[in-house]
Amino acid sequence: QRRQRRAAGRADRVQRPGERFLLSVQLVHGADDRHLWAKSYEVEPRNVSTLLREVARDIIRQTQAQVRPQEQARLERSRTVSMEAYDAYLRARYHLATGTQHGRTRAEEYFQQAIANEPNYAEAHAGLARLYAHGGAFLAGGDLLARARARESASKALALDPGNAEAYTALAFTKMAERDWQGAEQDFQRAIELSPNYVTAHVWYAQFLAAVGRFDVALEHADRVRQLAPLQPAALSHAAVPYLQSGRTAETLARVQEFFDLDSGHWFGYHLLARVNLQQGKYQEAIAAVQ
């Protein structure tokens, strides 16, 4: 965290002349915008994922960051993905992040498209597992068919990449929906061990902990989400749920205001606001929030 405050990496330019990508990256001092390091990369589209690992390795060397053995192993793993599959995967992530049913439908289509182009694309299988595991708004865990699909996609992802945190998170949420508390917690903890900064794992684990009444630990993970994703309204809004479940009304309202400052039209924020007003007996305000 001290290193993160001192320096920040940024991609200044991404160009695509013909059939190649040109990427320029800078490392700058966060406090005074002082230039520390820069490098340009050129790569064929099908090797984009390899390029991203190379950039990560270079930044790690420049910042002298400590990397765990399993993270180092993933960085060293060489893998190429077709540009068509990678493009479909990125589009799927975008649509999934909208949180709407239309977005989920489009995300599923693009994940399937990515897998059709690259059957061994672990990240696409894991993304599909996450989509099926959640089930959509107020359908945590989905139905039996969705959970079966989530397990199947997660298993495929882990067979291709045993260290895929998103696949473990999807399995955990599926087990949570089936009240397999011990299995769910083991998979959540495994996901966070593999990827300590994976926001969705912290969000869903916080909700799991609140569901079983372990509010203090739940709020630790909710606060971790605020540190990792301070500008992501969807993550912040869902991380506010444990505050509501633990009866911390004032703190819930503070969290709601945080993501309303980022996105005043975020639907889940109004849902939470309605629930707070219900708890306080403010029924007209609750109705207004629902509307």
mmCIF file of C-alpha atoms in Angstrom:
data_model
loop_
_atom_site.group_PDB
_atom_site.id
_atom_site.type_symbol
_atom_site.label_atom_id
_atom_site.label_comp_id
_atom_site.label_asym_id
_atom_site.label_seq_id
_atom_site.Cartn_x
_atom_site.Cartn_y
_atom_site.Cartn_z
ATOM 1 C CA GLN A 1 0.000 0.000 0.000
ATOM 2 C CA ARG A 2 2.881 2.385 0.699
ATOM 3 C CA ARG A 3 4.185 1.696 -2.795
ATOM 4 C CA GLN A 4 0.734 2.326 -4.263
ATOM 5 C CA ARG A 5 0.645 5.771 -2.632
ATOM 6 C CA ARG A 6 4.078 6.641 -4.005
ATOM 7 C CA ALA A 7 3.710 5.447 -7.568
ATOM 8 C CA ALA A 8 1.023 4.618 -10.061
ATOM 9 C CA GLY A 9 1.211 2.975 -13.477
ATOM 10 C CA ARG A 10 -0.803 4.247 -16.404
ATOM 11 C CA ALA A 11 -1.183 3.385 -20.070
ATOM 12 C CA ASP A 12 -0.821 6.672 -21.957
ATOM 13 C CA ARG A 13 -1.440 5.364 -25.469
ATOM 14 C CA VAL A 14 -2.918 2.303 -27.075
ATOM 15 C CA GLN A 15 -2.732 2.253 -30.861
ATOM 16 C CA ARG A 16 -3.558 -0.362 -33.461
ATOM 17 C CA PRO A 17 -1.745 0.339 -36.715
ATOM 18 C CA GLY A 18 -2.652 -2.470 -39.094
ATOM 19 C CA GLU A 19 -2.443 -5.838 -37.355
ATOM 20 C CA ARG A 20 -0.330 -4.830 -34.359
ATOM 21 C CA PHE A 21 -0.876 -3.119 -31.022
ATOM 22 C CA LEU A 22 1.379 -0.336 -29.728
ATOM 23 C CA LEU A 23 1.165 0.251 -25.980
ATOM 24 C CA SER A 24 2.982 3.009 -24.076
ATOM 25 C CA VAL A 25 3.167 2.693 -20.288
ATOM 26 C CA GLN A 26 4.460 5.128 -17.673
ATOM 27 C CA LEU A 27 5.198 4.813 -13.977
ATOM 28 C CA VAL A 28 4.680 8.148 -12.195
ATOM 29 C CA HIS A 29 5.057 9.414 -8.642
ATOM 30 C CA GLY A 30 1.542 9.739 -7.261
ATOM 31 C CA ALA A 31 2.149 12.812 -5.095
ATOM 32 C CA ASP A 32 3.786 15.164 -7.615
ATOM 33 C CA ASP A 33 3.216 13.419 -10.983
ATOM 34 C CA ARG A 34 6.981 12.955 -11.372
ATOM 35 C CA HIS A 35 8.054 10.583 -14.133
ATOM 36 C CA LEU A 36 9.796 7.446 -12.855
ATOM 37 C CA TRP A 37 9.841 4.994 -15.751
ATOM 38 C CA ALA A 38 8.390 4.462 -19.212
ATOM 39 C CA LYS A 39 8.409 1.766 -21.838
ATOM 40 C CA SER A 40 6.707 1.061 -25.150
ATOM 41 C CA TYR A 41 5.517 -2.357 -26.282
ATOM 42 C CA GLU A 42 4.522 -3.729 -29.651
ATOM 43 C CA VAL A 43 2.631 -6.985 -30.073
ATOM 44 C CA GLU A 44 0.409 -8.926 -32.424
ATOM 45 C CA PRO A 45 -3.267 -8.970 -31.340
ATOM 46 C CA ARG A 46 -3.239 -12.703 -30.599
ATOM 47 C CA ASN A 47 -0.459 -12.176 -28.032
ATOM 48 C CA VAL A 48 -2.183 -9.428 -26.009
ATOM 49 C CA SER A 49 -2.508 -11.602 -22.905
ATOM 50 C CA THR A 50 1.219 -12.382 -23.054
ATOM 51 C CA LEU A 51 1.931 -8.666 -23.372
ATOM 52 C CA LEU A 52 -0.105 -7.867 -20.253
ATOM 53 C CA ARG A 53 1.967 -10.347 -18.261
ATOM 54 C CA GLU A 54 5.167 -8.777 -19.581
ATOM 55 C CA VAL A 55 3.962 -5.316 -18.536
ATOM 56 C CA ALA A 56 3.068 -6.644 -15.081
ATOM 57 C CA ARG A 57 6.509 -8.238 -14.677
ATOM 58 C CA ASP A 58 8.254 -4.997 -15.702
ATOM 59 C CA ILE A 59 6.224 -2.902 -13.238
ATOM 60 C CA ILE A 60 6.917 -5.411 -10.462
ATOM 61 C CA ARG A 61 10.647 -5.128 -11.141
ATOM 62 C CA GLN A 62 10.528 -1.327 -11.189
ATOM 63 C CA THR A 63 8.558 -1.068 -7.923
ATOM 64 C CA GLN A 64 10.426 -3.967 -6.279
ATOM 65 C CA ALA A 65 7.057 -5.317 -5.184
ATOM 66 C CA GLN A 66 6.866 -8.591 -3.291
ATOM 67 C CA VAL A 67 5.115 -11.274 -5.352
ATOM 68 C CA ARG A 68 3.938 -14.579 -3.907
ATOM 69 C CA PRO A 69 5.122 -17.812 -5.613
ATOM 70 C CA GLN A 70 1.672 -18.657 -7.023
ATOM 71 C CA GLU A 71 1.348 -15.150 -8.497
ATOM 72 C CA GLN A 72 4.813 -15.420 -10.021
ATOM 73 C CA ALA A 73 3.895 -18.769 -11.553
ATOM 74 C CA ARG A 74 0.829 -17.266 -13.216
ATOM 75 C CA LEU A 75 2.894 -14.397 -14.615
ATOM 76 C CA GLU A 76 5.388 -16.836 -16.105
ATOM 77 C CA ARG A 77 2.710 -18.952 -17.753
ATOM 78 C CA SER A 78 2.776 -18.304 -21.490
ATOM 79 C CA ARG A 79 -0.548 -18.342 -23.317
ATOM 80 C CA THR A 80 -1.945 -16.839 -26.504
ATOM 81 C CA VAL A 81 -5.576 -16.001 -27.221
ATOM 82 C CA SER A 82 -7.070 -15.043 -30.561
ATOM 83 C CA MET A 83 -8.040 -11.401 -30.964
ATOM 84 C CA GLU A 84 -11.633 -12.449 -31.699
ATOM 85 C CA ALA A 85 -11.865 -14.356 -28.418
ATOM 86 C CA TYR A 86 -10.201 -11.589 -26.421
ATOM 87 C CA ASP A 87 -12.471 -8.929 -27.920
ATOM 88 C CA ALA A 88 -15.579 -11.000 -27.116
ATOM 89 C CA TYR A 89 -14.303 -11.563 -23.569
ATOM 90 C CA LEU A 90 -13.817 -7.828 -22.969
ATOM 91 C CA ARG A 91 -17.292 -7.081 -24.303
ATOM 92 C CA ALA A 92 -18.719 -9.737 -21.974
ATOM 93 C CA ARG A 93 -17.014 -8.130 -18.959
ATOM 94 C CA TYR A 94 -18.408 -4.740 -19.902
ATOM 95 C CA HIS A 95 -21.990 -5.986 -20.194
ATOM 96 C CA LEU A 96 -21.738 -8.071 -17.014
ATOM 97 C CA ALA A 97 -20.657 -4.986 -15.062
ATOM 98 C CA THR A 98 -23.890 -3.153 -15.907
ATOM 99 C CA GLY A 99 -25.809 -5.325 -13.442
ATOM 100 C CA THR A 100 -28.941 -5.344 -15.615
ATOM 101 C CA GLN A 101 -30.717 -8.390 -17.006
ATOM 102 C CA HIS A 102 -30.098 -7.134 -20.556
ATOM 103 C CA GLY A 103 -26.413 -6.773 -19.711
ATOM 104 C CA ARG A 104 -26.303 -10.309 -18.319
ATOM 105 C CA THR A 105 -27.895 -11.687 -21.486
ATOM 106 C CA ARG A 106 -25.377 -9.898 -23.683
ATOM 107 C CA ALA A 107 -22.505 -10.962 -21.410
ATOM 108 C CA GLU A 108 -23.522 -14.611 -21.701
ATOM 109 C CA GLU A 109 -23.584 -14.320 -25.497
ATOM 110 C CA TYR A 110 -20.106 -12.792 -25.606
ATOM 111 C CA PHE A 111 -18.607 -15.274 -23.126
ATOM 112 C CA GLN A 112 -19.979 -18.112 -25.268
ATOM 113 C CA GLN A 113 -18.560 -16.437 -28.354
ATOM 114 C CA ALA A 114 -15.130 -16.191 -26.737
ATOM 115 C CA ILE A 115 -15.239 -19.873 -25.782
ATOM 116 C CA ALA A 116 -16.356 -20.852 -29.289
ATOM 117 C CA ASN A 117 -13.228 -19.120 -30.615
ATOM 118 C CA GLU A 118 -10.947 -20.423 -27.860
ATOM 119 C CA PRO A 119 -12.348 -23.546 -26.105
ATOM 120 C CA ASN A 120 -9.434 -23.498 -23.629
ATOM 121 C CA TYR A 121 -9.918 -19.867 -22.590
ATOM 122 C CA ALA A 122 -9.980 -20.263 -18.797
ATOM 123 C CA GLU A 123 -10.948 -16.651 -18.049
ATOM 124 C CA ALA A 124 -14.011 -16.889 -20.317
ATOM 125 C CA HIS A 125 -15.169 -20.094 -18.609
ATOM 126 C CA ALA A 126 -14.654 -18.445 -15.212
ATOM 127 C CA GLY A 127 -16.573 -15.344 -16.261
ATOM 128 C CA LEU A 128 -19.446 -17.509 -17.424
ATOM 129 C CA ALA A 129 -19.355 -19.373 -14.097
ATOM 130 C CA ARG A 130 -19.604 -16.109 -12.205
ATOM 131 C CA LEU A 131 -22.575 -15.017 -14.326
ATOM 132 C CA TYR A 132 -24.456 -18.267 -13.744
ATOM 133 C CA ALA A 133 -23.560 -18.393 -10.040
ATOM 134 C CA HIS A 134 -25.045 -15.044 -9.180
ATOM 135 C CA GLY A 135 -28.353 -15.562 -10.953
ATOM 136 C CA GLY A 136 -29.112 -11.860 -11.350
ATOM 137 C CA ALA A 137 -30.737 -9.259 -9.140
ATOM 138 C CA PHE A 138 -32.352 -10.838 -6.055
ATOM 139 C CA LEU A 139 -31.705 -14.326 -7.423
ATOM 140 C CA ALA A 140 -28.534 -15.023 -5.488
ATOM 141 C CA GLY A 141 -27.324 -18.406 -6.634
ATOM 142 C CA GLY A 142 -29.892 -18.694 -9.412
ATOM 143 C CA ASP A 143 -31.998 -21.781 -9.983
ATOM 144 C CA LEU A 144 -30.889 -25.407 -10.098
ATOM 145 C CA LEU A 145 -29.987 -25.224 -13.795
ATOM 146 C CA ALA A 146 -27.978 -22.018 -13.333
ATOM 147 C CA ARG A 147 -26.050 -23.516 -10.419
ATOM 148 C CA ALA A 148 -25.305 -26.658 -12.431
ATOM 149 C CA ARG A 149 -24.002 -24.480 -15.273
ATOM 150 C CA ALA A 150 -21.943 -22.440 -12.826
ATOM 151 C CA ARG A 151 -20.286 -25.568 -11.435
ATOM 152 C CA GLU A 152 -19.628 -26.914 -14.922
ATOM 153 C CA SER A 153 -18.057 -23.672 -16.159
ATOM 154 C CA ALA A 154 -16.019 -23.226 -12.973
ATOM 155 C CA SER A 155 -14.722 -26.799 -13.225
ATOM 156 C CA LYS A 156 -13.626 -26.195 -16.816
ATOM 157 C CA ALA A 157 -11.864 -22.982 -15.808
ATOM 158 C CA LEU A 158 -10.025 -24.670 -12.933
ATOM 159 C CA ALA A 159 -9.008 -27.611 -15.109
ATOM 160 C CA LEU A 160 -7.344 -25.088 -17.438
ATOM 161 C CA ASP A 161 -6.086 -22.748 -14.693
ATOM 162 C CA PRO A 162 -6.045 -24.184 -11.135
ATOM 163 C CA GLY A 163 -5.292 -20.734 -9.757
ATOM 164 C CA ASN A 164 -8.335 -18.957 -11.170
ATOM 165 C CA ALA A 165 -9.852 -16.961 -8.308
ATOM 166 C CA GLU A 166 -13.020 -16.065 -10.191
ATOM 167 C CA ALA A 167 -13.887 -19.733 -10.670
ATOM 168 C CA TYR A 168 -13.480 -20.413 -6.939
ATOM 169 C CA THR A 169 -15.639 -17.372 -6.179
ATOM 170 C CA ALA A 170 -18.388 -18.681 -8.453
ATOM 171 C CA LEU A 171 -18.253 -22.086 -6.780
ATOM 172 C CA ALA A 172 -18.409 -20.424 -3.363
ATOM 173 C CA PHE A 173 -21.489 -18.405 -4.237
ATOM 174 C CA THR A 174 -23.189 -21.504 -5.635
ATOM 175 C CA LYS A 175 -22.491 -23.417 -2.412
ATOM 176 C CA MET A 176 -23.713 -20.443 -0.393
ATOM 177 C CA ALA A 177 -27.043 -20.569 -2.259
ATOM 178 C CA GLU A 178 -27.289 -24.260 -1.387
ATOM 179 C CA ARG A 179 -26.490 -23.581 2.294
ATOM 180 C CA ASP A 180 -23.193 -25.456 2.116
ATOM 181 C CA TRP A 181 -21.656 -22.971 4.522
ATOM 182 C CA GLN A 182 -18.384 -24.799 5.120
ATOM 183 C CA GLY A 183 -17.755 -25.469 1.437
ATOM 184 C CA ALA A 184 -18.642 -21.900 0.501
ATOM 185 C CA GLU A 185 -16.268 -20.405 3.047
ATOM 186 C CA GLN A 186 -13.410 -22.653 1.964
ATOM 187 C CA ASP A 187 -13.829 -21.584 -1.667
ATOM 188 C CA PHE A 188 -14.142 -17.889 -0.770
ATOM 189 C CA GLN A 189 -10.967 -18.088 1.279
ATOM 190 C CA ARG A 190 -9.184 -19.947 -1.510
ATOM 191 C CA ALA A 191 -10.216 -17.277 -4.020
ATOM 192 C CA ILE A 192 -8.935 -14.451 -1.813
ATOM 193 C CA GLU A 193 -5.726 -16.360 -1.123
ATOM 194 C CA LEU A 194 -5.149 -16.681 -4.868
ATOM 195 C CA SER A 195 -6.115 -13.082 -5.653
ATOM 196 C CA PRO A 196 -6.187 -10.850 -2.557
ATOM 197 C CA ASN A 197 -7.350 -7.839 -4.583
ATOM 198 C CA TYR A 198 -10.219 -9.544 -6.413
ATOM 199 C CA VAL A 199 -13.136 -7.255 -5.574
ATOM 200 C CA THR A 200 -16.025 -9.640 -6.283
ATOM 201 C CA ALA A 201 -14.605 -12.254 -3.907
ATOM 202 C CA HIS A 202 -14.550 -9.704 -1.073
ATOM 203 C CA VAL A 203 -18.073 -8.446 -1.918
ATOM 204 C CA TRP A 204 -19.631 -11.910 -1.964
ATOM 205 C CA TYR A 205 -17.642 -13.136 1.022
ATOM 206 C CA ALA A 206 -18.814 -10.112 3.027
ATOM 207 C CA GLN A 207 -22.408 -10.977 2.130
ATOM 208 C CA PHE A 208 -21.794 -14.613 3.095
ATOM 209 C CA LEU A 209 -20.362 -13.618 6.476
ATOM 210 C CA ALA A 210 -23.268 -11.286 7.150
ATOM 211 C CA ALA A 211 -25.715 -14.064 6.223
ATOM 212 C CA VAL A 212 -24.236 -16.315 8.918
ATOM 213 C CA GLY A 213 -24.129 -13.501 11.485
ATOM 214 C CA ARG A 214 -20.364 -12.840 11.520
ATOM 215 C CA PHE A 215 -20.792 -9.107 11.071
ATOM 216 C CA ASP A 216 -17.419 -7.851 12.312
ATOM 217 C CA VAL A 217 -15.492 -9.924 9.760
ATOM 218 C CA ALA A 218 -18.084 -9.127 7.094
ATOM 219 C CA LEU A 219 -17.489 -5.417 7.566
ATOM 220 C CA GLU A 220 -13.726 -5.918 7.296
ATOM 221 C CA HIS A 221 -14.208 -7.329 3.809
ATOM 222 C CA ALA A 222 -16.764 -4.639 2.956
ATOM 223 C CA ASP A 223 -14.209 -2.000 3.919
ATOM 224 C CA ARG A 224 -11.626 -3.789 1.826
ATOM 225 C CA VAL A 225 -13.926 -3.347 -1.175
ATOM 226 C CA ARG A 226 -14.003 0.403 -0.505
ATOM 227 C CA GLN A 227 -10.192 0.436 -0.577
ATOM 228 C CA LEU A 228 -9.917 -1.644 -3.742
ATOM 229 C CA ALA A 229 -12.782 -0.137 -5.739
ATOM 230 C CA PRO A 230 -13.400 3.434 -4.547
ATOM 231 C CA LEU A 231 -14.782 4.454 -7.948
ATOM 232 C CA GLN A 232 -16.984 1.441 -8.735
ATOM 233 C CA PRO A 233 -20.603 2.169 -7.725
ATOM 234 C CA ALA A 234 -21.780 -1.432 -8.253
ATOM 235 C CA ALA A 235 -19.094 -2.860 -5.946
ATOM 236 C CA LEU A 236 -19.600 -0.153 -3.330
ATOM 237 C CA SER A 237 -23.368 -0.560 -3.285
ATOM 238 C CA HIS A 238 -23.250 -4.330 -2.787
ATOM 239 C CA ALA A 239 -20.539 -3.954 -0.146
ATOM 240 C CA ALA A 240 -22.968 -1.753 1.801
ATOM 241 C CA VAL A 241 -25.369 -4.661 2.330
ATOM 242 C CA PRO A 242 -23.529 -6.083 5.392
ATOM 243 C CA TYR A 243 -23.852 -2.677 7.104
ATOM 244 C CA LEU A 244 -27.602 -2.841 6.609
ATOM 245 C CA GLN A 245 -27.832 -6.466 7.743
ATOM 246 C CA SER A 246 -25.873 -5.702 10.905
ATOM 247 C CA GLY A 247 -28.227 -2.865 11.829
ATOM 248 C CA ARG A 248 -25.704 -0.049 11.250
ATOM 249 C CA THR A 249 -28.229 2.324 9.705
ATOM 250 C CA ALA A 250 -26.175 5.523 9.820
ATOM 251 C CA GLU A 251 -23.147 3.809 8.270
ATOM 252 C CA THR A 252 -25.347 2.256 5.595
ATOM 253 C CA LEU A 253 -26.640 5.709 4.650
ATOM 254 C CA ALA A 254 -23.042 6.991 4.516
ATOM 255 C CA ARG A 255 -22.102 4.156 2.172
ATOM 256 C CA VAL A 256 -25.174 4.845 0.007
ATOM 257 C CA GLN A 257 -24.160 8.480 -0.289
ATOM 258 C CA GLU A 258 -20.651 7.431 -1.370
ATOM 259 C CA PHE A 259 -21.825 5.628 -4.452
ATOM 260 C CA PHE A 260 -24.620 8.109 -5.177
ATOM 261 C CA ASP A 261 -21.846 10.719 -5.429
ATOM 262 C CA LEU A 262 -20.385 8.545 -8.198
ATOM 263 C CA ASP A 263 -23.642 7.525 -9.872
ATOM 264 C CA SER A 264 -26.863 9.170 -8.717
ATOM 265 C CA GLY A 265 -28.889 6.852 -10.937
ATOM 266 C CA HIS A 266 -27.539 3.544 -9.658
ATOM 267 C CA TRP A 267 -30.662 1.404 -9.124
ATOM 268 C CA PHE A 268 -29.320 -0.770 -6.319
ATOM 269 C CA GLY A 269 -28.560 2.335 -4.281
ATOM 270 C CA TYR A 270 -32.246 3.218 -4.272
ATOM 271 C CA HIS A 271 -33.080 -0.334 -3.251
ATOM 272 C CA LEU A 272 -30.789 -0.003 -0.226
ATOM 273 C CA LEU A 273 -32.185 3.430 0.557
ATOM 274 C CA ALA A 274 -35.697 1.967 0.553
ATOM 275 C CA ARG A 275 -34.654 -0.782 2.962
ATOM 276 C CA VAL A 276 -33.061 1.740 5.343
ATOM 277 C CA ASN A 277 -36.220 3.848 5.294
ATOM 278 C CA LEU A 278 -38.310 0.753 6.001
ATOM 279 C CA GLN A 279 -36.163 -0.058 9.024
ATOM 280 C CA GLN A 280 -36.696 3.478 10.292
ATOM 281 C CA GLY A 281 -40.447 3.406 9.679
ATOM 282 C CA LYS A 282 -40.227 6.101 6.978
ATOM 283 C CA TYR A 283 -42.671 4.445 4.630
ATOM 284 C CA GLN A 284 -43.336 7.313 2.240
ATOM 285 C CA GLU A 285 -39.604 7.833 1.750
ATOM 286 C CA ALA A 286 -39.211 4.081 1.188
ATOM 287 C CA ILE A 287 -41.949 4.141 -1.477
ATOM 288 C CA ALA A 288 -40.274 7.078 -3.184
ATOM 289 C CA ALA A 289 -36.929 5.245 -3.255
ATOM 290 C CA VAL A 290 -38.538 2.117 -4.711
ATOM 291 C CA GLN A 291 -40.292 4.158 -7.363
#
